[in-house]
XYZ file of C-alpha atoms in Angstrom:
238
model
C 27.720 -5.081 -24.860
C 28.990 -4.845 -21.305
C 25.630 -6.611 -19.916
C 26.134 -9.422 -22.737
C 29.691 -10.183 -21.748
C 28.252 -10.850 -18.020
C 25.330 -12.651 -19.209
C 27.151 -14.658 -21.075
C 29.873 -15.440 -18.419
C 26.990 -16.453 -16.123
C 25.064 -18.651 -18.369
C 28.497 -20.621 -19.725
C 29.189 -20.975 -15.224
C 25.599 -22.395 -14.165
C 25.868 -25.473 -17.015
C 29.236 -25.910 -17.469
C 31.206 -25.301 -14.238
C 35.149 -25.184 -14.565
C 35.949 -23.592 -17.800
C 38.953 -21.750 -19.031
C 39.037 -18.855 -20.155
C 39.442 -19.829 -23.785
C 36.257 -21.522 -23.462
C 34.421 -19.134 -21.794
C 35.308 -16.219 -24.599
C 34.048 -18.179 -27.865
C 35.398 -14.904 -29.964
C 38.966 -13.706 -29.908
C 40.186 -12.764 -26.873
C 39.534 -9.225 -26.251
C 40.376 -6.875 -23.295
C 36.618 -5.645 -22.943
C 36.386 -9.453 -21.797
C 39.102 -9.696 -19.920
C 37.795 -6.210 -17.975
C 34.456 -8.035 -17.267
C 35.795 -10.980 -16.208
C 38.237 -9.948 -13.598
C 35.486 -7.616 -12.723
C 33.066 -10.272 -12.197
C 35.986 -11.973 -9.760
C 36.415 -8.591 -7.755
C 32.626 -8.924 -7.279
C 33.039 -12.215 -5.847
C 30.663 -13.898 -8.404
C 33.611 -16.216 -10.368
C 36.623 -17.337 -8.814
C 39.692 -19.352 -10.070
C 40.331 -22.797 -9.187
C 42.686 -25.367 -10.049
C 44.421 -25.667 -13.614
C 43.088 -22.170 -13.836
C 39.625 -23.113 -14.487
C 36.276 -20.230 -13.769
C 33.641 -21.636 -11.421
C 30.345 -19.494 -9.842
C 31.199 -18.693 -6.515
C 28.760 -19.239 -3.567
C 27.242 -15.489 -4.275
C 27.281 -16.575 -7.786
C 25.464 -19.434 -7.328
C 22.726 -17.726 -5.456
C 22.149 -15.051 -8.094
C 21.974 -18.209 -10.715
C 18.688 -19.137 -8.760
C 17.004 -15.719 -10.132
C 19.067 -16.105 -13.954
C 17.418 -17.666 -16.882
C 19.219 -20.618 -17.877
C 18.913 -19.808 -21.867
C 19.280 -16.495 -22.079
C 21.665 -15.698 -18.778
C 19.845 -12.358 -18.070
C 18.110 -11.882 -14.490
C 14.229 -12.808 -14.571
C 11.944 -10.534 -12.784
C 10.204 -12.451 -10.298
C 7.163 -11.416 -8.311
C 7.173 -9.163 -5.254
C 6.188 -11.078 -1.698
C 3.808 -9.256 0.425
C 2.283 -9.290 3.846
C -1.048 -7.720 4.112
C -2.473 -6.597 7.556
C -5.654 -6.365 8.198
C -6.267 -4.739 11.500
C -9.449 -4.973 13.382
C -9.523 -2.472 16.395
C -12.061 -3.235 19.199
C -14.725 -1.030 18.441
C -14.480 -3.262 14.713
C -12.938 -0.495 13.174
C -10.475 -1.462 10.344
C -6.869 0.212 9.656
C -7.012 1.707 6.116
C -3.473 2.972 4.947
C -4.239 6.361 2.285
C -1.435 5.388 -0.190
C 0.195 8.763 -1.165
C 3.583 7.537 -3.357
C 3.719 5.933 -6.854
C 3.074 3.152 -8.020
C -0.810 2.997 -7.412
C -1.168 6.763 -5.711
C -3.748 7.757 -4.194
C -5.542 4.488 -3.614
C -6.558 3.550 0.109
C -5.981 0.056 0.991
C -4.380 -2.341 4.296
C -1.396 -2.232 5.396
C 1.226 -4.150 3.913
C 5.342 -5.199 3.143
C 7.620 -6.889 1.364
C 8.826 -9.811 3.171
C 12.551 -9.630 4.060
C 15.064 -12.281 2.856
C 15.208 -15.130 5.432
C 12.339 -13.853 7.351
C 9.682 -15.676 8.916
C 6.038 -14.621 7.345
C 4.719 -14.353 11.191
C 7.401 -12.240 12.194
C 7.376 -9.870 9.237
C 3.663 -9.407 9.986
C 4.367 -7.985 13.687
C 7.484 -5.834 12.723
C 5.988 -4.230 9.769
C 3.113 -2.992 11.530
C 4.725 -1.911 14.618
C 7.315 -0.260 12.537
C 5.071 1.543 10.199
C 1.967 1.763 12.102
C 3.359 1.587 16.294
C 0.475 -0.733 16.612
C 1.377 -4.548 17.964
C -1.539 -7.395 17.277
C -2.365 -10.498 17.448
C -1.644 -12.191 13.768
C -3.471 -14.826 12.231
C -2.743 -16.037 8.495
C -6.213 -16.284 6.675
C -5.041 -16.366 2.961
C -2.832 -16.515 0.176
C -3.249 -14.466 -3.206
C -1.315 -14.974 -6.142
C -2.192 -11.201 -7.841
C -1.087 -10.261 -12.000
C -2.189 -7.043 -12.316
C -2.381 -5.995 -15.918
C -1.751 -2.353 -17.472
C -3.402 -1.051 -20.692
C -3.380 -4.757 -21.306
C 0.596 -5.687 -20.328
C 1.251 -7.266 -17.351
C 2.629 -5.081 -15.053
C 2.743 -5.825 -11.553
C 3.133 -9.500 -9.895
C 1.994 -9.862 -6.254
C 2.283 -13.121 -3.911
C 0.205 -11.662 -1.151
C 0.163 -13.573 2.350
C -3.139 -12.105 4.299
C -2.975 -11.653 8.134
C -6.150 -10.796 10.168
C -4.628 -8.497 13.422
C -7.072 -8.550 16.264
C -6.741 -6.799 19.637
C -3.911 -3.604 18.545
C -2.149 -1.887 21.219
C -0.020 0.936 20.903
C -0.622 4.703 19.785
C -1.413 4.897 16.090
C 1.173 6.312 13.887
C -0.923 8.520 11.665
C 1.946 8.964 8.727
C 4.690 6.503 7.483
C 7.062 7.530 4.747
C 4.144 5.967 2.020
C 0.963 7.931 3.175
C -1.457 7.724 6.056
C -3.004 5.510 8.634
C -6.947 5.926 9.769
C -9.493 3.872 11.409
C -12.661 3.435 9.420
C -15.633 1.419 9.323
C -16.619 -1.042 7.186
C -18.930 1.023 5.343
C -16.162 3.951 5.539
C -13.426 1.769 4.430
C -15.986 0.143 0.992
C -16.883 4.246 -0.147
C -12.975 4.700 -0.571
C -11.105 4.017 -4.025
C -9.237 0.725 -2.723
C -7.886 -1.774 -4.283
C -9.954 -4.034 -5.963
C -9.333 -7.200 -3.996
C -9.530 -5.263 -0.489
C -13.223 -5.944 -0.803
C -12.624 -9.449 -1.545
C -10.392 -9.654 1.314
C -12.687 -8.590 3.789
C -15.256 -10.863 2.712
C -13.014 -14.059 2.913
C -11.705 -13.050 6.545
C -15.555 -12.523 7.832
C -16.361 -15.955 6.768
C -13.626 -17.137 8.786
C -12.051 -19.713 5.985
C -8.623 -20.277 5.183
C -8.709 -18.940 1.076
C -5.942 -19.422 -1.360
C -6.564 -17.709 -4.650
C -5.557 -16.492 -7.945
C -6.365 -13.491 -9.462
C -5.865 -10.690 -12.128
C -6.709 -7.065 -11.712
C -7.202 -5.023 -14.744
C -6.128 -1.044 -15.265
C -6.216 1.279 -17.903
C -3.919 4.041 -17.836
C -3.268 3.206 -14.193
C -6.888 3.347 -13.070
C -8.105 0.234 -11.437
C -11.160 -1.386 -12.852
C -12.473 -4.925 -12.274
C -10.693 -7.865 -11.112
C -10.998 -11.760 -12.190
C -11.386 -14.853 -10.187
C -9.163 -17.502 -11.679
C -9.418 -19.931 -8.671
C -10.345 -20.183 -5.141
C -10.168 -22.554 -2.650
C -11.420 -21.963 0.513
C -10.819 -23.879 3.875
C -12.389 -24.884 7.485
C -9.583 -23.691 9.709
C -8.393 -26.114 12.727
């Protein structure tokens, strides 16, 4: 009930800014409202205005772009990646050993979640000097949109951003706090259990296009198996 009471404060705020309170508690008043409400104000999500009236704050406002209008419950929205692919000069790759749930065990590029307000460029460089103590050169080559679907449920939602990292400097971090960090070959890195796309991946960079794609990967009981193509679009870079 508690969660409903917020919900429902948020949804009556995004259409119908500046309501009392009689209007925003449709049933009797109650003090289980009343708790939620000033709660919600201590937050800093509602505030009082003039004649009394509720309005979103600013912090409210910007937690209304992630709440479904009809419902007023937080969506879940996809998870915004960088992916490095590091080329070392002997054309070795970096392949991260992924040793922490979810997807343990799988080997794979290294990769982040880009940071709110952060450049894609710049989360490139930090991420892989911070997990890896390598700096590159960083060159955007892609764009995946990934659903990857468990025991037939959608389960994980990926917007990927791929980076090809040429000339690496800097002593190689062997662990970070997800797994492990090795130099492979090609032919090394494609007899591991990666990720599906990886090999993908690697084929788009060596052509040298820009790609933007979308895709589904498949599991059952949290095994990888094949992947689909939904669309690709590749271009001639400038």
């Amino acid at each position: 009930m508690e969660h409903e009471i917020r919900d429902s404060i948020l949804k009556k705020l995004m259409h119908n800014p500046g309501l009392l309170f009689n209007e925003l508690c449709e049933e009797e008043k109650s003090n289980k409202f009343s708790y939620h409400l000033k709660l919600m104000e201590e937050e800093g999500l509602i505030e009082k205005q003039q004649l009394n009236k509720y309005f979103l704050s600013s912090e409210g406002k910007a937690l209304a772009v992630f709440i479904d209008g009809s419902t007023g419950k937080k969506e879940k929205q996809p998870l915004i990646n960088v992916v490095m692919v590091v080329y070392n000069d002997d054309d070795t790759i970096l392949l991260h050993h992924r040793l922490k749930e979810p997807f343990y065990d799988y080997y794979g590029f290294p990769g982040a979640k880009i940071k709110f307000g952060e450049e894609i460029a710049e989360c490139a460089k930090r991420e892989l000097k911070e997990e890896t103590n390598l700096e590159a050169d960083v060159e955007l080559m892609g764009i995946m949109n990934c659903h990857t679907y468990n025991n037939g449920k959608m389960a994980y939602h990926h917007n990927h951003y791929i980076f090809k990292c040429t000339n690496p400097k800097g002593i190689l971090k062997k662990k970070d706090r997800e797994g492990t960090f090795e130099w492979a070959t090609k032919e090394e890195v494609l007899s591991k259990m990666l990720f599906p796309d990886d090999p993908f991946i690697l084929e788009r960079i060596e052509k040298g296009l820009f790609f933007n794609v979308e895709m589904d990967r498949f599991q059952e009981n949290d095994k990888f198996g094949e992947i689909k193509i939904k669309s690709l679009t590749e271009y001639k870079k400038c």
